[in-house]
Amino acid sequence: MTQQRKKYLQQAGILLAVYLFLRYLLPLGMPFFLAWLTVHFLVFLQKWIRMRLLPLGICFLAVCILLIGAGVLCGCTLLYEPCQELIPVCRDYWSRFSEHLVWIPESLSGFLMDQMPTVLSWLFGIFIYLVSVLFLAKDWERVKGLLQKLPFFTPVSRASGRMAQAFRGWARAQGKIMLVISAECAVGYFLLHIPFFWFWAILTGLVDALPVFGTGVVFVPWVVIQILQGNFAMSLWLAVLLAVTWLTREFLEPRLLGGGLGLLPIGFLMSVIVGLQLFGPFGLFSGPFGVLLIKELWAELEMQGLSGNSGPLPSGDDKTSA
C-alpha cells in the first residue's frame, strides 16, 4: 500500500469516526460531555479564583440555577400583561367559533402526551449533568489521568486544544459585537418607548450572536407586523435600527474575528445545513463542530506525517516499543 493511499484511508477513518461520534455516541453522552466542558472551564477559572475545584463547581452551578430562575421570573413578568390582554380575545374567538374548533383540545392533549417522554428525558439529562459536574470536579485529576492513557488521547487533545483556542477568540469577538449591538438596540428601544427595553435589547443581541441567525430574525417579522397594523412610522424606525445593527456587524466582524474559526462563511453555512439534515436541531452546533474536528485531526495527521510518524493514532504497543 502506497503512503498516499494509506493517508487517504486514515482520513476516511477520521471522517467516519467523527460521524459515528456525533451521530450516536455524543447524543447518548451529552450530559457527561457538557459536564466535562463545564469542569474544564472551571479549571480555567481557577487561574483567577483561588478555590478548590469542587466548591467552585458548587458555586458555579448555584449561580447558574439562580440566573435561570431569574430569567424565567423576568420572562413571566414580561409576558403576564400581554397574556392578560390576549385572554379576552381568545375567549371571544372561542365563543364565536367553538363549534368549529372542537378538535383543538383533543389534538392539544395528544400533543402534550406525546411530548411528555421528551420533557422527562430532558429533566433527567439535566439532573445527570449536575451530578456529573460535581463528580468530575471531585475526581478531576484521576479522570484526566485515566483519559491520558487512551491511545488516541494525544492527537485528539492537540486538535481539541487548537479548536478551543480558536473558539475562545471567536467567543471574545462575538461578545464584544453582541455588547455593541445590544447597546444600539437598547437606545433604539428606549427612544421608541418599548417597555423593558433593556431585556429585549439583550435578547436581540443574543439572537444576533447565534450561528446563521441575525438581527433580521427579530426585526423583519416585527417590521412586517407593524406595516400590517398600519404603524408605518414604527416600522420605518425599526428598519433603520435593523440597518444600523447589520452595518455594525459588517464593520466589526472582520476587524475583531480575523480568521474566526478557520471556516469560510460558505463552508460554515454548508456545515450548518448538512448538520441540520444529519442530526436534526442539534446539528446547528454539531455540524460546524464536526467539520472543525475533522479539519484539525487531518491537520494532526499531516503534522505526524511530516515528523516521520506514519500513523495518526499511535497505539500503546508503539509507545512501549519506543
Short mmCIF file of C-alpha atoms in Angstrom, two decimals:
data_model
loop_
_atom_site.label_atom_id
_atom_site.label_comp_id
_atom_site.label_asym_id
_atom_site.label_seq_id
_atom_site.Cartn_x
_atom_site.Cartn_y
_atom_site.Cartn_z
CA MET A 1 0.00 0.00 0.00
CA THR A 2 1.42 3.36 -1.01
CA GLN A 3 1.87 6.16 1.52
CA GLN A 4 -0.69 8.35 -0.27
CA ARG A 5 -3.35 5.63 -0.25
CA LYS A 6 -2.68 4.94 3.41
CA LYS A 7 -3.16 8.63 4.16
CA TYR A 8 -6.50 8.66 2.31
CA LEU A 9 -7.68 5.63 4.29
CA GLN A 10 -6.68 7.33 7.54
CA GLN A 11 -8.56 10.49 6.55
CA ALA A 12 -11.63 8.41 5.65
CA GLY A 13 -11.35 6.66 9.03
CA ILE A 14 -11.27 10.01 10.83
CA LEU A 15 -14.30 11.17 8.82
CA LEU A 16 -16.24 8.00 9.72
CA ALA A 17 -15.20 8.13 13.38
CA VAL A 18 -16.31 11.77 13.76
CA TYR A 19 -19.65 10.99 12.09
CA LEU A 20 -20.31 7.99 14.36
CA PHE A 21 -19.27 10.04 17.40
CA LEU A 22 -21.68 12.89 16.56
CA ARG A 23 -24.47 10.61 15.36
CA TYR A 24 -24.58 8.02 18.13
CA LEU A 25 -22.08 8.49 20.96
CA LEU A 26 -22.43 12.23 21.67
CA PRO A 27 -26.27 12.26 21.95
CA LEU A 28 -26.08 9.38 24.43
CA GLY A 29 -23.33 11.01 26.49
CA MET A 30 -24.32 14.66 26.08
CA PRO A 31 -24.75 15.34 29.85
CA PHE A 32 -21.28 13.95 30.52
CA PHE A 33 -19.73 15.86 27.60
CA LEU A 34 -21.27 19.13 28.81
CA ALA A 35 -20.12 18.35 32.35
CA TRP A 36 -16.58 17.78 31.03
CA LEU A 37 -16.64 21.14 29.24
CA THR A 38 -18.01 22.83 32.37
CA VAL A 39 -15.28 21.44 34.62
CA HIS A 40 -12.67 22.33 32.00
CA PHE A 41 -13.98 25.90 32.12
CA LEU A 42 -13.83 25.85 35.94
CA VAL A 43 -10.18 24.74 35.78
CA PHE A 44 -9.58 27.76 33.54
CA LEU A 45 -11.37 29.98 36.10
CA GLN A 46 -9.07 28.72 38.86
CA LYS A 47 -6.34 30.97 37.46
CA TRP A 48 -8.28 33.98 38.80
CA ILE A 49 -10.42 32.44 41.56
CA ARG A 50 -8.31 30.76 44.21
CA MET A 51 -10.71 28.00 45.22
CA ARG A 52 -10.71 24.22 45.15
CA LEU A 53 -12.47 22.70 42.17
CA LEU A 54 -15.40 21.07 43.99
CA PRO A 55 -16.51 24.19 45.94
CA LEU A 56 -16.01 26.23 42.77
CA GLY A 57 -18.24 23.81 40.89
CA ILE A 58 -20.95 24.04 43.55
CA CYS A 59 -20.83 27.85 43.45
CA PHE A 60 -20.92 27.83 39.63
CA LEU A 61 -24.00 25.58 39.50
CA ALA A 62 -25.75 27.63 42.19
CA VAL A 63 -25.13 30.85 40.23
CA CYS A 64 -26.39 29.21 37.01
CA ILE A 65 -29.57 27.99 38.71
CA LEU A 66 -30.18 31.44 40.20
CA LEU A 67 -29.66 33.12 36.81
CA ILE A 68 -32.01 30.67 35.09
CA GLY A 69 -34.62 31.22 37.82
CA ALA A 70 -34.25 34.98 37.47
CA GLY A 71 -34.60 34.71 33.69
CA VAL A 72 -37.77 32.62 33.99
CA LEU A 73 -39.22 35.03 36.55
CA CYS A 74 -38.36 38.02 34.37
CA GLY A 75 -39.90 36.36 31.32
CA CYS A 76 -43.11 35.52 33.21
CA THR A 77 -43.28 39.13 34.44
CA LEU A 78 -42.86 40.49 30.91
CA LEU A 79 -45.41 38.10 29.41
CA TYR A 80 -48.03 38.49 32.16
CA GLU A 81 -49.54 41.74 30.87
CA PRO A 82 -49.68 40.69 27.16
CA CYS A 83 -51.26 37.38 28.19
CA GLN A 84 -53.85 39.20 30.29
CA GLU A 85 -54.76 41.25 27.20
CA LEU A 86 -54.79 38.16 24.98
CA ILE A 87 -57.06 36.01 27.15
CA PRO A 88 -60.28 38.02 26.47
CA VAL A 89 -59.51 37.99 22.73
CA CYS A 90 -59.08 34.19 22.81
CA ARG A 91 -62.32 33.79 24.77
CA ASP A 92 -64.15 35.93 22.22
CA TYR A 93 -62.85 33.88 19.30
CA TRP A 94 -63.64 30.65 21.14
CA SER A 95 -67.24 31.72 21.80
CA ARG A 96 -67.68 32.58 18.11
CA PHE A 97 -66.07 29.55 16.54
CA SER A 98 -66.27 26.92 19.30
CA GLU A 99 -68.37 24.55 17.17
CA HIS A 100 -65.63 24.55 14.51
CA LEU A 101 -62.72 24.15 16.97
CA VAL A 102 -63.82 21.08 18.93
CA TRP A 103 -60.80 19.19 17.57
CA ILE A 104 -58.29 21.53 19.25
CA PRO A 105 -58.50 20.18 22.85
CA GLU A 106 -58.08 16.59 21.67
CA SER A 107 -55.16 17.47 19.40
CA LEU A 108 -53.53 19.57 22.10
CA SER A 109 -53.86 16.86 24.75
CA GLY A 110 -52.47 14.29 22.31
CA PHE A 111 -49.52 16.54 21.53
CA LEU A 112 -48.80 17.09 25.23
CA MET A 113 -48.92 13.35 25.91
CA ASP A 114 -46.53 12.70 23.01
CA GLN A 115 -44.09 15.31 24.33
CA MET A 116 -44.15 14.09 27.93
CA PRO A 117 -41.36 11.46 27.48
CA THR A 118 -39.17 14.11 25.82
CA VAL A 119 -39.70 16.54 28.71
CA LEU A 120 -38.92 13.85 31.28
CA SER A 121 -35.82 12.85 29.31
CA TRP A 122 -34.61 16.48 29.30
CA LEU A 123 -35.19 16.81 33.05
CA PHE A 124 -33.32 13.57 33.72
CA GLY A 125 -30.47 14.73 31.46
CA ILE A 126 -30.21 18.00 33.41
CA PHE A 127 -30.06 16.05 36.67
CA ILE A 128 -27.31 13.78 35.27
CA TYR A 129 -25.38 16.86 34.10
CA LEU A 130 -25.50 18.49 37.56
CA VAL A 131 -24.37 15.31 39.31
CA SER A 132 -21.64 14.71 36.70
CA VAL A 133 -20.20 18.20 37.20
CA LEU A 134 -19.83 17.56 40.92
CA PHE A 135 -18.29 14.10 40.45
CA LEU A 136 -15.86 15.31 37.78
CA ALA A 137 -14.87 18.31 39.89
CA LYS A 138 -14.19 15.98 42.82
CA ASP A 139 -12.05 13.48 40.85
CA TRP A 140 -10.79 15.68 38.01
CA GLU A 141 -7.12 14.72 38.22
CA ARG A 142 -7.88 10.98 38.42
CA VAL A 143 -10.28 11.12 35.45
CA LYS A 144 -7.78 13.16 33.46
CA GLY A 145 -5.05 10.63 34.23
CA LEU A 146 -7.23 7.76 33.02
CA LEU A 147 -8.04 9.56 29.78
CA GLN A 148 -4.36 10.27 29.11
CA LYS A 149 -3.76 6.50 28.94
CA LEU A 150 -6.05 6.14 25.91
CA PRO A 151 -4.09 5.53 22.67
CA PHE A 152 -5.77 8.37 20.76
CA PHE A 153 -5.64 10.93 23.60
CA THR A 154 -2.57 12.86 22.40
CA PRO A 155 -3.66 13.72 18.81
CA VAL A 156 -7.27 14.40 19.85
CA SER A 157 -6.06 16.55 22.75
CA ARG A 158 -3.82 18.63 20.49
CA ALA A 159 -6.59 19.06 17.91
CA SER A 160 -9.20 20.00 20.54
CA GLY A 161 -6.69 22.43 22.10
CA ARG A 162 -6.38 24.30 18.81
CA MET A 163 -10.16 24.27 18.44
CA ALA A 164 -10.59 25.64 21.96
CA GLN A 165 -8.10 28.42 21.30
CA ALA A 166 -9.91 29.41 18.09
CA PHE A 167 -13.28 29.24 19.84
CA ARG A 168 -12.08 31.47 22.69
CA GLY A 169 -11.01 34.13 20.22
CA TRP A 170 -14.30 33.78 18.33
CA ALA A 171 -16.38 33.95 21.54
CA ARG A 172 -14.44 37.00 22.77
CA ALA A 173 -15.06 38.83 19.49
CA GLN A 174 -18.72 37.78 19.37
CA GLY A 175 -19.17 39.03 22.94
CA LYS A 176 -17.84 42.47 22.01
CA ILE A 177 -20.05 42.65 18.93
CA MET A 178 -23.05 41.48 20.96
CA LEU A 179 -22.45 44.20 23.56
CA VAL A 180 -22.29 46.93 20.89
CA ILE A 181 -25.43 45.69 19.11
CA SER A 182 -27.32 45.28 22.41
CA ALA A 183 -26.37 48.85 23.35
CA GLU A 184 -27.61 50.14 19.98
CA CYS A 185 -30.87 48.22 20.36
CA ALA A 186 -31.30 49.47 23.93
CA VAL A 187 -31.00 53.08 22.77
CA GLY A 188 -33.38 52.46 19.87
CA TYR A 189 -35.96 50.62 22.00
CA PHE A 190 -35.77 53.36 24.64
CA LEU A 191 -36.43 56.07 22.05
CA LEU A 192 -39.34 54.01 20.68
CA HIS A 193 -40.80 53.73 24.22
CA ILE A 194 -40.75 49.93 24.22
CA PRO A 195 -41.39 48.53 27.75
CA PHE A 196 -38.46 46.66 29.35
CA PHE A 197 -36.25 47.89 26.51
CA TRP A 198 -33.06 46.58 28.17
CA PHE A 199 -34.36 42.99 28.27
CA TRP A 200 -35.39 42.96 24.61
CA ALA A 201 -32.10 44.61 23.64
CA ILE A 202 -30.08 41.85 25.33
CA LEU A 203 -32.30 39.21 23.73
CA THR A 204 -31.77 40.76 20.28
CA GLY A 205 -28.01 40.77 20.83
CA LEU A 206 -28.07 37.08 21.83
CA VAL A 207 -30.08 36.13 18.73
CA ASP A 208 -27.65 38.07 16.54
CA ALA A 209 -24.71 36.16 18.03
CA LEU A 210 -26.19 32.75 17.13
CA PRO A 211 -24.82 30.96 14.05
CA VAL A 212 -26.67 31.78 10.79
CA PHE A 213 -29.17 33.99 12.65
CA GLY A 214 -29.01 37.78 12.80
CA THR A 215 -30.98 40.79 13.95
CA GLY A 216 -33.13 40.32 10.85
CA VAL A 217 -34.77 37.33 12.56
CA VAL A 218 -36.13 39.79 15.12
CA PHE A 219 -36.67 42.95 13.07
CA VAL A 220 -38.06 41.67 9.74
CA PRO A 221 -41.18 39.98 11.23
CA TRP A 222 -41.57 42.95 13.58
CA VAL A 223 -41.47 45.43 10.66
CA VAL A 224 -44.00 43.34 8.70
CA ILE A 225 -46.38 43.19 11.67
CA GLN A 226 -46.13 46.95 12.19
CA ILE A 227 -46.88 47.58 8.49
CA LEU A 228 -49.92 45.28 8.62
CA GLN A 229 -51.14 47.17 11.68
CA GLY A 230 -50.68 50.49 9.93
CA ASN A 231 -47.83 51.72 12.17
CA PHE A 232 -45.67 52.96 9.30
CA ALA A 233 -43.55 55.30 11.42
CA MET A 234 -42.71 52.49 13.86
CA SER A 235 -41.87 50.11 11.00
CA LEU A 236 -39.58 52.75 9.45
CA TRP A 237 -37.63 53.27 12.66
CA LEU A 238 -37.32 49.50 13.18
CA ALA A 239 -35.99 49.17 9.63
CA VAL A 240 -33.43 51.89 10.38
CA LEU A 241 -32.40 50.04 13.55
CA LEU A 242 -32.05 46.84 11.52
CA ALA A 243 -29.77 48.62 9.05
CA VAL A 244 -27.65 50.11 11.84
CA THR A 245 -27.13 46.75 13.59
CA TRP A 246 -26.38 45.00 10.30
CA LEU A 247 -23.79 47.62 9.32
CA THR A 248 -22.26 47.42 12.80
CA ARG A 249 -21.73 43.67 12.48
CA GLU A 250 -20.38 44.00 8.94
CA PHE A 251 -17.91 46.65 10.14
CA LEU A 252 -16.76 44.98 13.39
CA GLU A 253 -16.74 41.31 12.39
CA PRO A 254 -13.72 41.29 10.06
CA ARG A 255 -11.73 43.53 12.42
CA LEU A 256 -12.42 41.53 15.60
CA LEU A 257 -12.80 37.98 14.34
CA GLY A 258 -9.81 37.86 11.99
CA GLY A 259 -9.65 34.26 10.80
CA GLY A 260 -12.57 33.32 13.03
CA LEU A 261 -12.96 29.58 13.47
CA GLY A 262 -10.93 28.80 10.36
CA LEU A 263 -14.00 28.17 8.17
CA LEU A 264 -15.07 30.20 5.16
CA PRO A 265 -18.57 31.70 5.52
CA ILE A 266 -19.91 29.38 2.79
CA GLY A 267 -18.24 26.41 4.50
CA PHE A 268 -19.77 27.39 7.84
CA LEU A 269 -23.23 27.70 6.25
CA MET A 270 -22.87 24.34 4.50
CA SER A 271 -21.79 22.67 7.75
CA VAL A 272 -24.89 24.05 9.49
CA ILE A 273 -27.25 22.90 6.71
CA VAL A 274 -25.68 19.43 6.50
CA GLY A 275 -25.65 19.19 10.30
CA LEU A 276 -29.36 20.02 10.46
CA GLN A 277 -30.10 17.34 7.86
CA LEU A 278 -27.99 14.67 9.58
CA PHE A 279 -28.50 15.43 13.26
CA GLY A 280 -31.70 17.49 13.45
CA PRO A 281 -31.82 20.72 15.50
CA PHE A 282 -28.70 19.57 17.35
CA GLY A 283 -26.85 19.86 14.01
CA LEU A 284 -26.95 23.66 14.25
CA PHE A 285 -23.91 23.32 16.53
CA SER A 286 -22.67 19.76 15.91
CA GLY A 287 -22.31 20.37 12.16
CA PRO A 288 -19.67 23.14 12.45
CA PHE A 289 -18.10 21.35 15.42
CA GLY A 290 -17.73 18.14 13.39
CA VAL A 291 -16.19 19.97 10.41
CA LEU A 292 -13.70 21.74 12.69
CA LEU A 293 -12.81 18.48 14.43
CA ILE A 294 -12.22 16.70 11.11
CA LYS A 295 -10.14 19.65 9.87
CA GLU A 296 -7.92 19.66 12.98
CA LEU A 297 -7.50 15.87 13.04
CA TRP A 298 -6.48 15.92 9.39
CA ALA A 299 -4.00 18.69 10.23
CA GLU A 300 -2.67 16.48 13.05
CA LEU A 301 -2.30 13.67 10.53
CA GLU A 302 -0.30 15.94 8.22
CA MET A 303 1.98 17.07 11.06
CA GLN A 304 2.65 13.50 12.13
CA GLY A 305 3.41 12.59 8.51
CA LEU A 306 5.93 15.43 8.29
CA SER A 307 7.59 14.35 11.54
CA GLY A 308 8.04 10.83 10.18
CA ASN A 309 5.25 9.17 12.15
CA SER A 310 3.23 7.05 9.74
CA GLY A 311 0.05 6.73 11.87
CA PRO A 312 -2.16 9.46 13.29
CA LEU A 313 -3.18 7.50 16.32
CA PRO A 314 -0.21 5.81 17.99
CA SER A 315 -1.13 2.72 19.98
CA GLY A 316 0.01 1.72 23.41
CA ASP A 317 2.22 -1.05 21.93
CA ASP A 318 4.03 1.54 19.84
CA LYS A 319 4.75 3.61 22.95
CA THR A 320 6.07 0.51 24.76
CA SER A 321 8.32 -0.49 21.88
CA ALA A 322 9.59 3.08 21.66
#
